[in-house]
Coordinates of C-alpha atoms in Angstrom, one line a residue:
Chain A
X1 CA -72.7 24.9 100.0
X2 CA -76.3 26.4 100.6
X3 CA -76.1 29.1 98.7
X4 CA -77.8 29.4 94.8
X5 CA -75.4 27.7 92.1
X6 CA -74.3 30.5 90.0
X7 CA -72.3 31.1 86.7
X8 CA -69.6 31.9 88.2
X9 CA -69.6 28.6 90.3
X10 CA -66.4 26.2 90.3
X11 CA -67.4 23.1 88.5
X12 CA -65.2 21.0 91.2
X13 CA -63.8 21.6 94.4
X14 CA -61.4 19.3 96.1
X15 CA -61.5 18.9 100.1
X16 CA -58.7 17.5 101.3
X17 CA -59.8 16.4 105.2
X18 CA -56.3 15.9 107.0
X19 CA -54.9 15.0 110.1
X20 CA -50.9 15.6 110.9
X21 CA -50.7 14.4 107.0
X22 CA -47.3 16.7 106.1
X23 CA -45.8 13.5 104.8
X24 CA -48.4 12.6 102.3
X25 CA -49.9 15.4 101.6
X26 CA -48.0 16.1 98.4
X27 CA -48.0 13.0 97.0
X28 CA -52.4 13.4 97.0
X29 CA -51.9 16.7 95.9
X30 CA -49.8 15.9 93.4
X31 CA -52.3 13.6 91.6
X32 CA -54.8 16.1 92.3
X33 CA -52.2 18.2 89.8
X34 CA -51.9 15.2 87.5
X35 CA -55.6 15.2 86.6
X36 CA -56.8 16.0 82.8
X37 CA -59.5 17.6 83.6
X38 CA -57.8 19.8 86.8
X39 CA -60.1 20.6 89.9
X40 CA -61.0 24.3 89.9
X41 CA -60.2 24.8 93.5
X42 CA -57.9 22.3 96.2
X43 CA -58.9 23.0 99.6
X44 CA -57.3 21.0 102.4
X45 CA -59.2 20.6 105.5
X46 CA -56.6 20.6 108.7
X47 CA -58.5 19.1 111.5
X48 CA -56.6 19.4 115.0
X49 CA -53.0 18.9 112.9
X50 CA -49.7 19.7 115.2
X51 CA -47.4 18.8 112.3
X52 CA -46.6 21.0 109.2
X53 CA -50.0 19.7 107.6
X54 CA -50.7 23.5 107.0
X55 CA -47.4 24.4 105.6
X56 CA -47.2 22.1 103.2
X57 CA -50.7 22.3 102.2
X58 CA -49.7 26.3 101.3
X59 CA -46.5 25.8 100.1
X60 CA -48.1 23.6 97.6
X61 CA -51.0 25.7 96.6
X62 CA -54.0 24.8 98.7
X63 CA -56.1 26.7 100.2
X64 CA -56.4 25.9 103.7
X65 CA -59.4 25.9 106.1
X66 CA -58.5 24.7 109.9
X67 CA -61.5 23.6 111.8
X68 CA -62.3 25.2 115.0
X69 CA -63.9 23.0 117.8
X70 CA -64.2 20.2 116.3
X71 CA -65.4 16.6 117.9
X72 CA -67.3 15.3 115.0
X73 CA -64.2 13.9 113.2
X74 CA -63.9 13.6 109.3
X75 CA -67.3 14.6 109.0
X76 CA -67.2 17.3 111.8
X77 CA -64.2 18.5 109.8
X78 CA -66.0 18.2 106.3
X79 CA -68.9 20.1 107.4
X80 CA -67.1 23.3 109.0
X81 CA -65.5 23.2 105.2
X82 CA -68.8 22.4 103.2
X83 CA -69.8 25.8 104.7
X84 CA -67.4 28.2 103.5
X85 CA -67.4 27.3 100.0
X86 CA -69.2 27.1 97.0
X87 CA -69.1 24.6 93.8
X88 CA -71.3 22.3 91.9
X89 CA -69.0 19.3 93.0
X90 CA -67.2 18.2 95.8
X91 CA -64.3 15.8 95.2
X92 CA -63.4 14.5 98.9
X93 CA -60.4 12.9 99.0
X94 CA -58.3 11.7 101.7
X95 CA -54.8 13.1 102.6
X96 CA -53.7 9.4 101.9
X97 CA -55.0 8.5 98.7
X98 CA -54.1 9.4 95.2
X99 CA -56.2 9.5 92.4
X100 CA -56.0 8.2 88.7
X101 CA -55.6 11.2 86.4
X102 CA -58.6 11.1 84.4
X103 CA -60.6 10.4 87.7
X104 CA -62.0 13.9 87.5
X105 CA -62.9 14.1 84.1
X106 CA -64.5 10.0 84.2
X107 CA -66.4 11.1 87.6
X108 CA -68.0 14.6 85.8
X109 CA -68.9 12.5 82.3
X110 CA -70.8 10.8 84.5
X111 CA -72.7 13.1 86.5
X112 CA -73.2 14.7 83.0
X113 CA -74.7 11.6 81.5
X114 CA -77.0 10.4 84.2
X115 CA -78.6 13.3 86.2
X116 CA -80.1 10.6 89.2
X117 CA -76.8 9.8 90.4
X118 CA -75.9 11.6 93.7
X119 CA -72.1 10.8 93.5
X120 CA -69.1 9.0 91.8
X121 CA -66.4 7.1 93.9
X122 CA -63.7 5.5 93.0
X123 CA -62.2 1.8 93.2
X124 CA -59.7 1.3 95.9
X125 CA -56.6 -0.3 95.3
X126 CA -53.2 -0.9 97.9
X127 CA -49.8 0.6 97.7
X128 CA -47.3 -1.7 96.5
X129 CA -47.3 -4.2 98.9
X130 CA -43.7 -5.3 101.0
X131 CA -45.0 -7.8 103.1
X132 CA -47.4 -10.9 103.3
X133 CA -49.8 -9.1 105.5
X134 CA -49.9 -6.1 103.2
X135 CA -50.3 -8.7 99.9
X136 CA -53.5 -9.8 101.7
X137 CA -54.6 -6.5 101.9
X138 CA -53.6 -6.0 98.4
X139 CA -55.5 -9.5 97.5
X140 CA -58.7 -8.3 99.2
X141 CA -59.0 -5.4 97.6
X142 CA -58.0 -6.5 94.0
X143 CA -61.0 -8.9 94.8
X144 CA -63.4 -6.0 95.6
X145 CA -62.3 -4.2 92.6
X146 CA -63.4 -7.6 90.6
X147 CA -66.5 -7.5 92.6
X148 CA -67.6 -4.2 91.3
X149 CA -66.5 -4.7 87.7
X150 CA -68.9 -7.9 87.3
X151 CA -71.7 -6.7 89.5
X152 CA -71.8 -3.3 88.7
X153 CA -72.8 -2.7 92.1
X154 CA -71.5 -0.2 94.5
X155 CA -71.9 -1.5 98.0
X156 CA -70.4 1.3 99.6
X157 CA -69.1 5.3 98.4
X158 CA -65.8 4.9 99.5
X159 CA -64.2 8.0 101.7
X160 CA -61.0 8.0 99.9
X161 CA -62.1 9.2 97.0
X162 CA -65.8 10.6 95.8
X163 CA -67.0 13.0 93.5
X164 CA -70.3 14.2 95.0
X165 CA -72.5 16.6 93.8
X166 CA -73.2 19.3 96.1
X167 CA -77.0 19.4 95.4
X168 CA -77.2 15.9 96.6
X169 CA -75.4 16.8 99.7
X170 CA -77.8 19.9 100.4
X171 CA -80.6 18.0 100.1
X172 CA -79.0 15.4 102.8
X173 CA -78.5 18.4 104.6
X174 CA -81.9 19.3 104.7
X175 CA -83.5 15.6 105.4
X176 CA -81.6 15.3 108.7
X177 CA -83.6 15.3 111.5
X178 CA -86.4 14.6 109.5
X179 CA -86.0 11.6 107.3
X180 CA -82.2 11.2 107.7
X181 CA -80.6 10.3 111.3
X182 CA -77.7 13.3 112.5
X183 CA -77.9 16.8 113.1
X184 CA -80.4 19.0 110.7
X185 CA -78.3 21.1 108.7
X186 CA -75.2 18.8 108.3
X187 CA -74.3 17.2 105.5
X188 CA -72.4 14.3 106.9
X189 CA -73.6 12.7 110.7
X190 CA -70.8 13.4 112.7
X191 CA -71.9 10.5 114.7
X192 CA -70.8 8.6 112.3
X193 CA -67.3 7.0 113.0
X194 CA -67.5 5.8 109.0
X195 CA -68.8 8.9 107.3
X196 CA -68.4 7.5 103.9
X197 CA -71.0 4.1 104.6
X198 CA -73.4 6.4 106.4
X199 CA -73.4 9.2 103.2
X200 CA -74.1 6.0 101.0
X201 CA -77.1 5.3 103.0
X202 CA -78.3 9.0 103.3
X203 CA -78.4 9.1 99.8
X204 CA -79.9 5.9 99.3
X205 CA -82.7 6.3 101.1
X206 CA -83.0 9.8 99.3
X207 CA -83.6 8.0 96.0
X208 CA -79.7 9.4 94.8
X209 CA -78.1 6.0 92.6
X210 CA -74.5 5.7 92.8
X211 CA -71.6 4.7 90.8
X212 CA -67.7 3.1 91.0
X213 CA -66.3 2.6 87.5
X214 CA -63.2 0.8 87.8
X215 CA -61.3 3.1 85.5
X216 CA -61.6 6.0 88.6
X217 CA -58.9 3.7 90.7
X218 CA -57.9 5.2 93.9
X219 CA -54.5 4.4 95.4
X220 CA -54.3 4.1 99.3
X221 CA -52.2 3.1 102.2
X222 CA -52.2 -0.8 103.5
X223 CA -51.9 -1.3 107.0
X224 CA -48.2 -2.1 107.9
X225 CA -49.1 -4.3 111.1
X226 CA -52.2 -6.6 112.6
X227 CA -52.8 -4.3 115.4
X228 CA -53.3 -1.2 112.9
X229 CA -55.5 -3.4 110.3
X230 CA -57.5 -4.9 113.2
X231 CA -58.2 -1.2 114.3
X232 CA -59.2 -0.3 110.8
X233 CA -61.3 -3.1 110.8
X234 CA -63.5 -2.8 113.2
X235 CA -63.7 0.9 112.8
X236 CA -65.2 -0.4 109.7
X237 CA -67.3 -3.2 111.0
X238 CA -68.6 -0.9 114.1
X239 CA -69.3 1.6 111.3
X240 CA -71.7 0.4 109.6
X241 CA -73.3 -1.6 112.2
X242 CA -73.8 1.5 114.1
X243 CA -75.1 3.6 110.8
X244 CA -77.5 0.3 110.3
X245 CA -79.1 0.8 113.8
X246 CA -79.7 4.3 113.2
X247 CA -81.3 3.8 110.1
X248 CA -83.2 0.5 111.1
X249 CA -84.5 -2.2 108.9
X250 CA -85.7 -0.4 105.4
X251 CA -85.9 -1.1 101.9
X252 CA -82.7 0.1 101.8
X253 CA -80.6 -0.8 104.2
X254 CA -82.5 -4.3 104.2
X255 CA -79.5 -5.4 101.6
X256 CA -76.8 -4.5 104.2
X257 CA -78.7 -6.5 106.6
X258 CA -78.2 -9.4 104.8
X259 CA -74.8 -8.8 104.5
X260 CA -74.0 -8.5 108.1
X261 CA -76.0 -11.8 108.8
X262 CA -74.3 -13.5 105.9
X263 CA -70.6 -12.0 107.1
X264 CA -71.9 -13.6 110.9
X265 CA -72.9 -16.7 109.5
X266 CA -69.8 -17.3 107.6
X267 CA -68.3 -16.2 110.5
X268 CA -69.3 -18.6 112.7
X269 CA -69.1 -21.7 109.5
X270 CA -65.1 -21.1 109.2
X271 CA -64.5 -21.3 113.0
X272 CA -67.1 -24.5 113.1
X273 CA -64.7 -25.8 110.3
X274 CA -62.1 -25.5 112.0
X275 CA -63.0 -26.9 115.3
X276 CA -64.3 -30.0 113.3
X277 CA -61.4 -30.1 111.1
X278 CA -59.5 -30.2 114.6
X279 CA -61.4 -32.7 116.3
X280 CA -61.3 -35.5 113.2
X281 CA -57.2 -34.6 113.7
X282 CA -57.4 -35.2 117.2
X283 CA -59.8 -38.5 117.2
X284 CA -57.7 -39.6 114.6
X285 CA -61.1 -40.0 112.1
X286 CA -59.8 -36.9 109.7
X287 CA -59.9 -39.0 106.1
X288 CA -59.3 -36.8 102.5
X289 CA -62.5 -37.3 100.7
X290 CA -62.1 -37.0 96.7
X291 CA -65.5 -34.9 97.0
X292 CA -65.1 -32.7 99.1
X293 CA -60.8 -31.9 97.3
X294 CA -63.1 -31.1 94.0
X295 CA -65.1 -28.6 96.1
X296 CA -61.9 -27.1 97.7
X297 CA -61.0 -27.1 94.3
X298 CA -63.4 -25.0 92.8
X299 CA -63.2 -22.1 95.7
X300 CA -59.2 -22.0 95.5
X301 CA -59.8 -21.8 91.9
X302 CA -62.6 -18.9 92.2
X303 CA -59.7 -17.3 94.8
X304 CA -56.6 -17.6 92.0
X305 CA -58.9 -16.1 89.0
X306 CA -60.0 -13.3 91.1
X307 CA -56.8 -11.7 92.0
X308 CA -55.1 -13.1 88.8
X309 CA -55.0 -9.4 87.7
X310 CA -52.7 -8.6 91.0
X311 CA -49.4 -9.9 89.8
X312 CA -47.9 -13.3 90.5
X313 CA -47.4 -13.0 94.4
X314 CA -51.2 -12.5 94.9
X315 CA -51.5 -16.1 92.9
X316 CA -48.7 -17.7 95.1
X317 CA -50.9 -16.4 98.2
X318 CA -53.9 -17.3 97.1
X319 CA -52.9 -20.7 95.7
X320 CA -51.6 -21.4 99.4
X321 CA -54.8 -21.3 100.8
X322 CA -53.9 -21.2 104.1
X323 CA -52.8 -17.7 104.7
X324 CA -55.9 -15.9 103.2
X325 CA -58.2 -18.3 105.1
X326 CA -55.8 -17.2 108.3
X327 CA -56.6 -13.8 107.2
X328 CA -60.6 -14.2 106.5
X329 CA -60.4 -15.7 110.5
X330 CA -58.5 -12.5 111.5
X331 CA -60.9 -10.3 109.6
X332 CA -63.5 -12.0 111.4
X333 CA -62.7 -11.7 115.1
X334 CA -62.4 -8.2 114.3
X335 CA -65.9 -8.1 113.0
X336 CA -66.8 -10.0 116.3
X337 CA -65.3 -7.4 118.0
X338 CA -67.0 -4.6 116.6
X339 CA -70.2 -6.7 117.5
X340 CA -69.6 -6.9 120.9
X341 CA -68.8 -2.9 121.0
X342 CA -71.6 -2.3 119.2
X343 CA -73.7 -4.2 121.5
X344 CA -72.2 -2.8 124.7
X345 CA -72.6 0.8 122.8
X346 CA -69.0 1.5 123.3
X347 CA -66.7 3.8 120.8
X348 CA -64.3 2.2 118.6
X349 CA -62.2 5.2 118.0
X350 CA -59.5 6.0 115.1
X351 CA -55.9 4.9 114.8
X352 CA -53.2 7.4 113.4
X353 CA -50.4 4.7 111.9
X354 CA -46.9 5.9 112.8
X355 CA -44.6 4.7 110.5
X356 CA -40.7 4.7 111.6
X357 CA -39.5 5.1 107.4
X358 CA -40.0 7.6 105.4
X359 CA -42.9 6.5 102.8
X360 CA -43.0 4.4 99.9
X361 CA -43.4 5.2 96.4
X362 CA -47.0 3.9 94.9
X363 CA -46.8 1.3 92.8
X364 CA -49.8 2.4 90.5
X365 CA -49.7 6.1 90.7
X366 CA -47.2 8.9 89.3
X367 CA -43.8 8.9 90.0
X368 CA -43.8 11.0 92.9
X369 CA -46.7 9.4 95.1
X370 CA -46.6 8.7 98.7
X371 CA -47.9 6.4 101.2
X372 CA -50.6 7.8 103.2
X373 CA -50.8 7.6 107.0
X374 CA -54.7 7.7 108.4
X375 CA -56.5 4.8 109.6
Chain B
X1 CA -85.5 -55.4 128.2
X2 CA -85.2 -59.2 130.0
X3 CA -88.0 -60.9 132.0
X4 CA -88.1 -61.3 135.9
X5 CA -87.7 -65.6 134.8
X6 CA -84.8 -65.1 132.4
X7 CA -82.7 -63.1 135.1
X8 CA -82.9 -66.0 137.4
X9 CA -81.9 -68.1 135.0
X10 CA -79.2 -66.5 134.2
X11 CA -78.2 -65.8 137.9
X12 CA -79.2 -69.7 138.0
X13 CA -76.1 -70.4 135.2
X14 CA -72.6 -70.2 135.6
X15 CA -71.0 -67.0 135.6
X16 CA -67.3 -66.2 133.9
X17 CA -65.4 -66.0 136.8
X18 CA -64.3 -62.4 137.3
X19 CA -60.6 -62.1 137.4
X20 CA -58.1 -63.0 140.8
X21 CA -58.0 -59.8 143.2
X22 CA -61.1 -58.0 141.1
X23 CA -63.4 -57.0 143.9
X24 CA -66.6 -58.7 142.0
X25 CA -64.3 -61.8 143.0
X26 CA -65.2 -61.6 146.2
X27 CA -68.8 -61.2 145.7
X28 CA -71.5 -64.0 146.0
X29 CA -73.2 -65.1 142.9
X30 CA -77.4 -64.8 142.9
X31 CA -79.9 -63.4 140.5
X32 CA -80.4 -60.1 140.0
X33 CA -83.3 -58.9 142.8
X34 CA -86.7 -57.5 141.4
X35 CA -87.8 -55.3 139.6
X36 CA -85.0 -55.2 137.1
X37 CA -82.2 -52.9 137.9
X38 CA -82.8 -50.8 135.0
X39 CA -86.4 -49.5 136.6
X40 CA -84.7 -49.3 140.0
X41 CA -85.1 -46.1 141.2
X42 CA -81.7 -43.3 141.4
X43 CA -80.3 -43.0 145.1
X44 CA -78.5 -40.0 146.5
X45 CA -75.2 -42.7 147.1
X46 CA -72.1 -41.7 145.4
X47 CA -70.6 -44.6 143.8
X48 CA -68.5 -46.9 144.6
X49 CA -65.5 -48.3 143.6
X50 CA -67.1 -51.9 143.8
X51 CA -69.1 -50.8 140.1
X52 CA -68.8 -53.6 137.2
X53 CA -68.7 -51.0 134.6
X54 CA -68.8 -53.0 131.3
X55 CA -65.4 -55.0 132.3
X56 CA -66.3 -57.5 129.5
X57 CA -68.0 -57.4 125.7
X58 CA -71.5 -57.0 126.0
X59 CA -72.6 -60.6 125.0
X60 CA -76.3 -61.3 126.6
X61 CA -74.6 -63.2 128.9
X62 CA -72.1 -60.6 130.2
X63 CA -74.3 -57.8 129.5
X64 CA -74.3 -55.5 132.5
X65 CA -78.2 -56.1 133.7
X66 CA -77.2 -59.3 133.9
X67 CA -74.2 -59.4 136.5
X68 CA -74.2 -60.3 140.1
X69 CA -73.2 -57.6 142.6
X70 CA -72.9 -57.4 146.1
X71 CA -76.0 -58.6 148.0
X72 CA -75.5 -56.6 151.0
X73 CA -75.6 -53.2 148.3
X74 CA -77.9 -54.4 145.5
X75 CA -80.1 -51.9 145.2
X76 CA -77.4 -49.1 145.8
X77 CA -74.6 -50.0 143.3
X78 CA -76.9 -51.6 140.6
X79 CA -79.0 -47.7 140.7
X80 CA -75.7 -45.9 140.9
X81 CA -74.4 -47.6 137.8
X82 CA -77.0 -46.8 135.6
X83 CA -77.3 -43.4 137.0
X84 CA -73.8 -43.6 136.1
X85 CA -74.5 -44.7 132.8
X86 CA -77.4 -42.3 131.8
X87 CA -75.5 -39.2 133.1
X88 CA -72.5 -39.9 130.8
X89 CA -74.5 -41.1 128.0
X90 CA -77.0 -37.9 127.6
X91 CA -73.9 -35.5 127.3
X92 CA -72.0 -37.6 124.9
X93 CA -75.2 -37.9 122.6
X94 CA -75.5 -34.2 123.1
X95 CA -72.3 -33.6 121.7
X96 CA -72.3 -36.4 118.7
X97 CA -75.6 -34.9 117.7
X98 CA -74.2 -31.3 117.8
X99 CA -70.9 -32.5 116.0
X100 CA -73.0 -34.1 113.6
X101 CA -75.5 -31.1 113.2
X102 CA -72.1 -29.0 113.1
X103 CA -70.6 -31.3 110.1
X104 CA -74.2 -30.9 108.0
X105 CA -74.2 -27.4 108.5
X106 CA -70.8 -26.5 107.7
X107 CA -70.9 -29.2 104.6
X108 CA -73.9 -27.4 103.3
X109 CA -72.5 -23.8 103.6
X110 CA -69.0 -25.5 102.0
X111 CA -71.0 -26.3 99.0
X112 CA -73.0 -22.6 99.0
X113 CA -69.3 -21.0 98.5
X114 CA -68.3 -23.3 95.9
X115 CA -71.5 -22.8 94.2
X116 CA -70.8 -18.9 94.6
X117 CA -67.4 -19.6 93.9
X118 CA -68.1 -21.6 90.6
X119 CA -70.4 -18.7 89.5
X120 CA -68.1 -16.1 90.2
X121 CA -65.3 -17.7 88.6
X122 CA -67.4 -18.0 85.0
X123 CA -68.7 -14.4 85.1
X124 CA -65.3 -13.0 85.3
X125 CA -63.7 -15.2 82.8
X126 CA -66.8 -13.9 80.7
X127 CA -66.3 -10.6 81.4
X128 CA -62.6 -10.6 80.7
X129 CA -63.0 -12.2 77.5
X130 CA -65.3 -9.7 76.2
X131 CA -62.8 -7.3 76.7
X132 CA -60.5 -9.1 75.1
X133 CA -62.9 -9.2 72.2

């Protein structure tokens, strides 16, 4: 990755960072395959695996680089590859995920057309779903995808799937330990239990702009029960709450801020609601005001228009209300959670989801695309 | 607040006679003793079960203040009620004023979302009729 960009240089390198993945590994490598503008090199990255991760990555046509000592994670894993190979771009993707098939060739247009941006991720969409907790899942993320497409901002470079321009990267590299929190020389932190928020802010703060057109849609595993999703969650949550206090209050990260105070003070409204909304049951004073139905009103209809888009199941759940505000409260205590972990400076660790059947076919990709596994 | 002259008065008056086998029954009538119970200072006695505690509406006649008790425990019962009183009343405010703040608060965030909600709902609509267009 350090060394001089030659002629010679692969435009696009896919790094595949994987972890006992044998099962799902050729459904992402399949899209990889699928793409119309191909990658010029696939290399999967087998951190730690005990399962045929390695075997089926070469059996398929990877190259495959196996990490040796490892304890920084994904991005302990990422690095140890960064540094044995060369390209102009780095397309990480995650042994779960499958990409759309012009994702490669939207993602370079891009970087061809506007020289400031630092990297190109994709939009994030659910598997099929095949149960009401997984059609929340599927909900939330349709919503984020909406999100994106009428604020044109990108909050976060997702993990799953980024195209990243290795310059940017080196120059990360280079600005740890010195303007950037982590180890000097690395080009992800890997402190960082969510590599992909703390890259976003590394490049941020470098001046890099980033970008996630909706067209470069990534498909990837919902959690199957509460316990994994909670896990997920405030893997996420502690994530970024830890990459906040390591980067401290800048003109930055002063955005994210906000959103962790607005996410704590919404928080803390819906259970207030609720423990009103109880009381007035209890005492008996609970009364339906006609005002108050017409605001209900407008968010329920603000929750139907935003995943009208994810098929008529999505509607049924949001127009129920209930559920999704069930969910938002489960969503929260695991954001509470991650508070109180991050306050008492304790490790959230990763969850590897076991699932008993074989995987599903994706709903969204090519025929032939699996169910990924990491949390 | 009544005056010193008005409680006498009133002790002067007939009282409603307090119900067969209640133990105010057995209690002789007089005025209230000065200063007025309400200023009477708190005492370390627990209370009793001998307390009138608002057994009757609250008309100026059966108000509380102005009620006969026991003449051998004046000062003690009439201090322990309102110590009574004051000790139930401060958390109960507490918590009406916090239920209330709690009802504002959450009201005004309520109408924050549906103002986000209402906004978010046009630019989409906008956004996927221009690409219809």
């Amino acid at each position: 990755m350090s060394r001089g960009l030659g002629a010679t240089t692969p435009r696009v390198v896919a790094l595949v960072p994987a972890h006992d993945e044998a099962d799902t590994l050729p459904a992402t490598l399949a899209s990889l395959r699928a793409q119309t503008r191909p990658v010029d090199r696939v290399v999967v990255v087998s951190d730690n695996s005990t399962d045929a991760t390695v075997d089926v990555a070469r059996s398929l046509g990877a190259d495959v680089v196996c990490t040796a000592g490892n304890t920084g994670r994904k991005a302990g894993a990422l690095n140890q590859a960064l540094a044995q190979i060369e390209a102009e771009n780095v397309l990480v993707l995650d042994a779960d995920t499958s990409i759309a098939p012009t994702f490669v060739e939207e993602g370079l247009a891009l970087l061809d057309a506007r020289p400031a941006l630092g990297a190109v991720g994709g939009v994030f969409r659910g598997t099929e779903p095949t149960s009401v907790l997984e059609q929340l899942q599927h909900n939330e993320y349709e919503r984020y995808a909406v999100q994106i497409d009428v604020t044109g901002r990108t909050a976060v470079l997702t993990g799953t799937a980024a195209l990243v321009r290795t310059e940017a990267l080196a120059a990360v590299a280079r600005a740890r330990g010195v303007t950037l929190p982590g180890p000097p020389g690395a080009a992800y932190d890997p402190g960082a239990i969510t590599e992909d928020s703390e890259l976003t802010l590394a490049l941020r703060t470098l001046g890099y702009e980033l970008a996630s057109p909706l067209s470069m849609s990534c498909t990837t595993e919902l959690m199957p029960t509460p316990r994994d999703l909670h896990r997920q969650r405030v893997r996420w949550y502690k994530g970024m709450l830890d990459n906040l206090r390591a980067y401290g209050l800048t003109r930055v990260t002063a955005r994210y801020y906000g959103q962790q105070v607005m996410l704590a003070v919404s928080t803390l409204m819906l259970m207030s609601l609720v423990v009103l909304t109880a009381l007035t049951l209890v005492t008996g004073t609970f009364q339906v005001v006609p005002f108050w139905l017409g605001v209900g009103g407008v968010i329920v209809a603000e929750r139907l228009v935003t995943v009208w888009r994810g098929g008529p199941r999505g509607r049924l759940l949001a127009a129920a209300v209930l559920p999704e505000l069930s969910y938002d409260m489960f969503l929260q205590l695991a954001f509470l959670r991650a508070c109180w972990l991050t306050a008492t400076s304790r490790d959230a660790g990763w969850n590897h989801v076991h699932r008993e059947t074989p995987p599903r076919p994706a709903a969204k990709q090519a025929a032939g695309d699996l169910v990924g596994s990491t949390v | 607040m009544v005056s010193e002259r008005r409680l006498r008065q009133r002790g002067a008056a007939a009282a409603p006679d307090p119900l067969p086998g209640h133990p105010t029954a057995q209690a002789p009538r007089r005025a209230y003793p000065t200063p007025p119970p309400v200023l009477i200072l708190p005492t370390p006695t627990p209370p009793t079960t001998r307390h009138v505690l608002n057994p009757t509406p609250t008309t100026p006649e059966h108000h509380p203040s102005s009620r006969t008790v026991d003449s051998s425990n004046d000062t003690m019962e009439v201090g322990t009620m309102y110590q009574l009183g004051s000790a139930q009343t401060a958390p109960l405010l507490a918590a009406t004023g916090a239920m209330a703040t709690g009802y504002y608060a959450v009201g005004a965030w309520t109408l924050l979302v549906a103002g986000l909600a209402a906004l978010t709902t046009g630019r989409v609509l906008a956004r996927r009729r221009a690409g219809r267009a």
